[in-house]
XYZ file of C-alpha atoms in Angstrom:
382
model
C 23.966 -11.734 -9.421
C 24.097 -8.072 -8.445
C 22.524 -6.908 -5.190
C 21.429 -3.338 -4.576
C 22.608 -2.698 -1.027
C 25.284 -0.138 -1.876
C 25.848 2.625 -4.391
C 24.496 2.079 -7.884
C 25.521 3.507 -11.220
C 23.723 6.310 -13.019
C 22.693 3.877 -15.769
C 21.239 1.467 -13.199
C 19.342 4.314 -11.552
C 17.888 5.382 -14.900
C 16.782 1.800 -15.580
C 15.005 1.714 -12.205
C 13.266 5.025 -12.915
C 12.173 3.794 -16.349
C 10.788 0.604 -14.792
C 8.721 2.549 -12.247
C 7.410 4.802 -15.019
C 6.423 1.658 -16.918
C 4.604 0.302 -13.858
C 2.468 3.449 -13.725
C 1.877 3.391 -17.483
C 0.488 -0.144 -17.580
C -1.969 0.775 -14.829
C -3.473 3.181 -17.351
C -3.851 0.322 -19.884
C -0.934 1.380 -22.087
C 1.241 -1.323 -23.642
C 4.405 -3.017 -22.524
C 6.310 -2.288 -25.730
C 9.427 -1.199 -23.845
C 9.500 -4.099 -21.373
C 11.312 -6.614 -23.582
C 14.143 -4.233 -24.446
C 14.402 -3.138 -20.799
C 14.628 -6.814 -19.824
C 17.513 -7.439 -22.224
C 19.425 -4.450 -20.868
C 18.771 -5.487 -17.244
C 19.949 -9.051 -17.883
C 23.093 -7.849 -19.676
C 24.011 -5.593 -16.734
C 22.943 -7.853 -13.884
C 20.275 -5.410 -12.674
C 18.050 -8.024 -11.087
C 16.012 -5.514 -9.113
C 15.006 -3.915 -12.431
C 13.947 -7.338 -13.693
C 11.711 -7.715 -10.606
C 10.045 -4.384 -11.410
C 9.475 -5.451 -15.015
C 7.728 -8.618 -13.837
C 5.607 -6.419 -11.573
C 4.689 -4.313 -14.620
C 3.724 -7.461 -16.516
C 1.575 -8.652 -13.606
C -0.316 -5.351 -13.660
C -0.765 -5.637 -17.415
C -2.160 -9.146 -16.937
C -4.688 -7.835 -14.412
C -5.695 -5.015 -16.767
C -6.352 -7.647 -19.428
C -8.406 -9.779 -17.031
C -5.767 -12.525 -16.910
C -4.344 -14.450 -13.955
C -1.312 -12.681 -12.491
C -0.332 -15.410 -9.994
C 2.446 -16.856 -12.220
C 4.069 -13.411 -12.233
C 3.848 -13.238 -8.438
C 5.637 -16.575 -8.104
C 8.378 -15.485 -10.508
C 8.852 -12.216 -8.610
C 9.167 -14.031 -5.288
C 11.806 -16.419 -6.626
C 13.760 -13.569 -8.204
C 13.648 -11.526 -4.994
C 14.791 -14.546 -2.971
C 17.723 -15.095 -5.327
C 18.624 -11.406 -5.253
C 18.945 -11.371 -1.481
C 18.062 -7.714 -0.991
C 15.659 -7.338 1.981
C 13.960 -4.201 0.648
C 13.262 -5.724 -2.761
C 11.975 -8.858 -1.058
C 9.747 -6.683 1.143
C 8.385 -5.007 -1.991
C 7.530 -8.358 -3.586
C 5.997 -9.832 -0.427
C 3.903 -6.693 0.045
C 2.666 -7.012 -3.538
C 1.723 -10.661 -2.933
C -0.103 -9.740 0.273
C -1.894 -6.917 -1.524
C -3.118 -9.229 -4.281
C -4.218 -11.992 -1.935
C -6.060 -9.519 0.258
C -7.838 -8.032 -2.749
C -8.826 -11.491 -3.937
C -10.049 -12.454 -0.458
C -8.626 -15.918 -1.015
C -5.283 -17.663 -0.943
C -3.358 -17.802 -4.201
C -1.990 -21.254 -4.940
C 1.526 -21.690 -3.585
C 3.624 -19.516 -1.328
C 2.927 -17.975 2.084
C -0.436 -16.610 3.173
C -1.384 -12.975 2.750
C -0.838 -12.211 6.442
C 2.489 -14.051 6.588
C 3.706 -12.177 3.516
C 2.553 -8.847 4.947
C 4.198 -9.344 8.337
C 7.484 -10.447 6.774
C 7.440 -7.404 4.481
C 6.895 -5.066 7.449
C 9.761 -6.595 9.416
C 12.124 -6.620 6.429
C 11.570 -2.882 6.052
C 13.291 -2.438 9.430
C 16.547 -3.146 7.580
C 18.631 -0.121 6.712
C 19.980 0.729 3.284
C 18.666 -0.325 -0.077
C 17.405 1.792 -2.928
C 15.121 4.588 -1.705
C 12.677 4.125 -4.587
C 12.252 0.435 -3.719
C 11.711 1.270 -0.050
C 8.972 3.790 -0.847
C 7.266 1.321 -3.176
C 7.363 -1.393 -0.518
C 5.911 0.928 2.150
C 3.190 1.969 -0.312
C 2.140 -1.629 -0.953
C 2.233 -2.431 2.773
C 0.066 0.609 3.568
C -2.438 -0.212 0.810
C -2.775 -3.791 2.049
C -3.273 -2.690 5.653
C -5.940 -0.229 4.478
C -7.682 -3.000 2.547
C -7.753 -4.958 5.812
C -9.179 -1.896 7.646
C -6.027 -1.652 9.776
C -5.710 2.095 9.229
C -3.688 2.799 12.360
C -0.823 0.618 11.119
C -1.199 1.897 7.575
C -0.884 5.461 8.839
C 2.535 4.638 10.297
C 3.755 3.588 6.860
C 2.149 6.596 5.180
C 4.112 8.866 7.535
C 7.342 7.084 6.603
C 6.480 7.507 2.920
C 5.873 11.228 3.407
C 9.268 11.576 5.093
C 11.002 9.659 2.299
C 9.237 11.724 -0.368
C 9.664 15.114 1.299
C 9.777 17.524 -1.666
C 12.110 19.812 0.305
C 14.800 17.134 0.255
C 16.213 16.925 -3.254
C 17.588 13.482 -4.114
C 18.825 11.587 -7.134
C 15.410 9.877 -7.143
C 13.382 13.046 -7.781
C 11.904 11.736 -11.051
C 10.579 8.555 -9.443
C 9.646 10.346 -6.213
C 7.358 12.614 -8.226
C 5.423 9.570 -9.482
C 5.375 7.934 -6.060
C 4.235 11.140 -4.356
C 1.221 11.269 -6.672
C 0.262 7.676 -5.835
C 0.699 8.342 -2.119
C -1.433 11.506 -2.264
C -4.283 9.652 -3.951
C -4.166 6.579 -1.698
C -3.757 8.608 1.486
C -6.911 10.630 0.774
C -8.887 7.514 -0.185
C -7.812 5.775 3.037
C -8.666 8.805 5.187
C -12.224 8.884 3.835
C -12.565 5.134 4.359
C -11.279 5.375 7.950
C -13.426 8.403 8.797
C -16.511 6.723 7.303
C -15.966 3.619 9.432
C -15.882 5.786 12.563
C -19.052 7.575 11.474
C -20.898 4.285 10.930
C -20.382 3.392 14.612
C -21.320 6.915 15.716
C -17.800 8.110 16.584
C -18.087 11.513 14.932
C -15.249 13.065 16.931
C -12.737 10.603 15.480
C -14.253 10.860 11.998
C -13.918 14.642 12.066
C -10.361 14.483 13.436
C -9.236 12.181 10.616
C -10.965 14.317 7.983
C -9.558 17.612 9.265
C -6.036 16.190 9.505
C -6.173 14.940 5.931
C -7.650 18.156 4.551
C -5.071 20.229 6.424
C -2.012 18.252 5.342
C -2.960 16.671 2.030
C -2.830 17.951 -1.518
C -5.615 20.430 -2.260
C -6.262 19.242 -5.786
C -4.970 16.864 -8.395
C -2.316 18.331 -10.674
C -3.014 18.729 -14.380
C -0.772 15.770 -15.178
C -2.834 13.299 -13.131
C -4.811 10.684 -15.097
C -8.360 11.979 -15.608
C -9.955 9.145 -13.621
C -7.608 9.667 -10.673
C -8.279 13.401 -10.699
C -12.059 12.899 -10.720
C -11.954 10.390 -7.868
C -9.576 12.534 -5.831
C -11.848 15.557 -6.189
C -14.924 13.518 -5.244
C -13.327 11.952 -2.166
C -11.935 15.283 -0.988
C -15.397 16.835 -1.387
C -16.878 14.105 0.828
C -14.141 14.598 3.430
C -15.039 18.289 3.697
C -18.576 17.178 4.563
C -17.269 14.793 7.242
C -15.125 17.587 8.685
C -18.032 20.021 8.658
C -16.050 22.493 6.584
C -17.653 25.088 4.356
C -19.889 23.472 1.763
C -18.413 23.438 -1.715
C -19.849 22.349 -5.049
C -18.355 19.437 -6.958
C -18.593 18.707 -10.666
C -20.704 15.588 -10.045
C -24.345 15.972 -8.861
C -24.332 12.574 -7.153
C -21.217 13.534 -5.179
C -22.891 16.793 -4.147
C -25.921 14.817 -2.967
C -23.696 12.420 -1.023
C -21.986 15.367 0.639
C -25.376 16.758 1.640
C -26.395 13.352 3.008
C -23.227 13.254 5.134
C -23.898 16.754 6.476
C -27.488 15.799 7.302
C -26.329 12.639 9.076
C -23.698 14.642 10.932
C -26.384 17.012 12.252
C -28.732 14.166 13.207
C -31.215 14.809 10.381
C -31.594 11.130 9.523
C -34.729 11.601 7.421
C -32.916 13.919 4.965
C -29.776 11.773 4.998
C -31.814 8.656 4.286
C -33.746 10.265 1.427
C -30.573 11.543 -0.261
C -28.617 8.318 0.250
C -31.458 6.229 -1.140
C -31.507 8.263 -4.343
C -27.775 8.342 -5.030
C -26.741 4.828 -3.933
C -26.587 3.597 -7.526
C -25.579 6.859 -9.170
C -22.052 7.385 -7.874
C -19.945 6.606 -10.912
C -16.638 7.436 -9.242
C -14.860 5.074 -6.905
C -15.548 5.693 -3.234
C -14.124 3.687 -0.322
C -15.904 0.560 0.868
C -16.811 2.005 4.256
C -18.200 5.166 2.657
C -20.464 2.970 0.526
C -21.512 0.994 3.637
C -22.176 4.259 5.438
C -24.417 5.342 2.579
C -26.341 2.066 2.917
C -26.661 2.489 6.677
C -28.160 5.947 6.137
C -30.931 4.465 3.996
C -31.920 2.127 6.838
C -32.861 5.113 9.007
C -35.662 6.322 6.773
C -38.914 7.230 8.569
C -41.024 4.174 9.267
C -38.135 1.724 9.614
C -38.609 -0.629 12.544
C -36.504 0.416 15.558
C -35.482 -3.237 15.860
C -34.074 -3.165 12.312
C -32.079 -0.033 13.085
C -30.794 -1.551 16.314
C -29.833 -4.734 14.452
C -27.885 -2.662 11.891
C -26.123 -0.723 14.630
C -25.153 -3.860 16.538
C -23.768 -5.482 13.391
C -21.675 -2.375 12.776
C -20.438 -2.495 16.366
C -19.469 -6.175 16.083
C -17.649 -5.491 12.815
C -15.747 -2.644 14.470
C -14.782 -4.781 17.482
C -13.571 -7.539 15.161
C -11.383 -4.963 13.436
C -9.851 -3.874 16.737
C -9.178 -7.500 17.680
C -7.428 -8.105 14.352
C -5.401 -4.935 14.862
C -4.181 -6.178 18.260
C -3.420 -9.611 16.807
C -1.291 -8.375 13.927
C 0.578 -5.989 16.212
C 1.454 -8.954 18.432
C 2.548 -11.016 15.435
C 4.726 -8.185 14.105
C 6.353 -7.704 17.525
C 7.039 -11.439 17.801
C 8.509 -11.595 14.310
C 10.735 -8.603 15.028
C 12.053 -10.324 18.153
C 12.723 -13.483 16.163
C 14.645 -11.523 13.557
C 16.720 -9.789 16.231
C 17.585 -13.122 17.843
C 18.426 -14.617 14.457
C 20.605 -11.707 13.342
C 23.784 -12.765 15.267
C 23.525 -16.289 13.860
C 23.193 -14.963 10.323
C 26.185 -12.690 10.895
C 28.228 -15.622 12.190
C 27.396 -17.545 9.025
C 28.442 -14.596 6.862
C 31.640 -14.060 8.867
C 32.394 -17.778 8.801
C 32.118 -17.869 5.050
C 34.421 -14.854 4.787
C 37.025 -16.488 7.066
C 36.861 -19.766 5.158
C 37.282 -17.931 1.875
C 40.304 -16.064 3.255
C 41.900 -19.255 4.620
C 41.364 -21.094 1.368
C 42.783 -18.168 -0.570
C 45.916 -17.957 1.623
C 46.597 -21.702 1.973
C 49.706 -22.984 0.173
C 49.178 -25.146 -2.856
C 49.269 -28.893 -2.141
C 51.146 -31.167 -4.545
C 48.937 -33.717 -6.176
C 51.706 -36.280 -5.634
C 51.451 -35.961 -1.877
C 48.628 -37.953 -0.218
C 46.296 -36.086 2.086
C 46.873 -36.568 5.783
C 44.509 -38.950 7.489
C 44.758 -37.203 10.865
């Protein structure tokens, strides 16, 4: 079985790039016609990391078809365990955590979502490995943390992704990096709007504006022409809403409901709750592009503040939002503690693992150098 810790061949690299291209293709509901042939080539060459990526592609295809992808997750985990590459294992564990978080329940078999996520984060501390696999693992970790509303931790991984995908640094992985950069741009903007919206819901406009301005200043201005149409539409809509959060110059979008939502945000930002409530109440069911969960909740909270609403009802809504925010901060502290503990455990365990590896190497050398023993001579009993 071939690991991927060191240098890889050009053919292996091309197979990895093709597998990542296939992963993106199946997310747009295209077929898996090339997967079987890619599998045969990967098996013939011992490219087990490519085989893991192909199973990932099949799991995404299963989801697109409305089927259960958990068997694919179990196969990926076993393959990654057998492969023994920490970065590939981190990628698989992050994918499992991402799926279990999205499902909001535990998938039968295997570690919990949080256990998988923490192990993936700690495994990414290891050096080496294929750069494309490392970026993919960080991307899945960041997406899972964002799903859990742990944006501060997710932002750390997004920064690492940006460094790894720096367009100024040409690498042999440019073809795959181009695909991964597009995914990171989309997810980073979506997460920024979600995070800013959560701050706005609890009345922390300074933080909401800071997050929005930072994203607008450093992110991609617009989707490139080669983006999938749905991604491009959602990116444009979310960026439009972020400009409203930041208080930047008002722009027009191509979607009336998005324009109305932007106006509602600006009204809420200025304290004009009557206007914000009226606009939010009209558009709540008309936004046909995907917006983050906390932006949707913010829209709902605006509708509560319509004229005539009982002050007690508004206070109840505000206190629920505050409790939800405090619970988030508690979970953030908890997972940071768990990650720190797991990192310490790995550091303490590292010398023991190295001793095992060294011991095996010594034993192999001794066995290889030992003189042959005649079968006619009995073994010593002492």
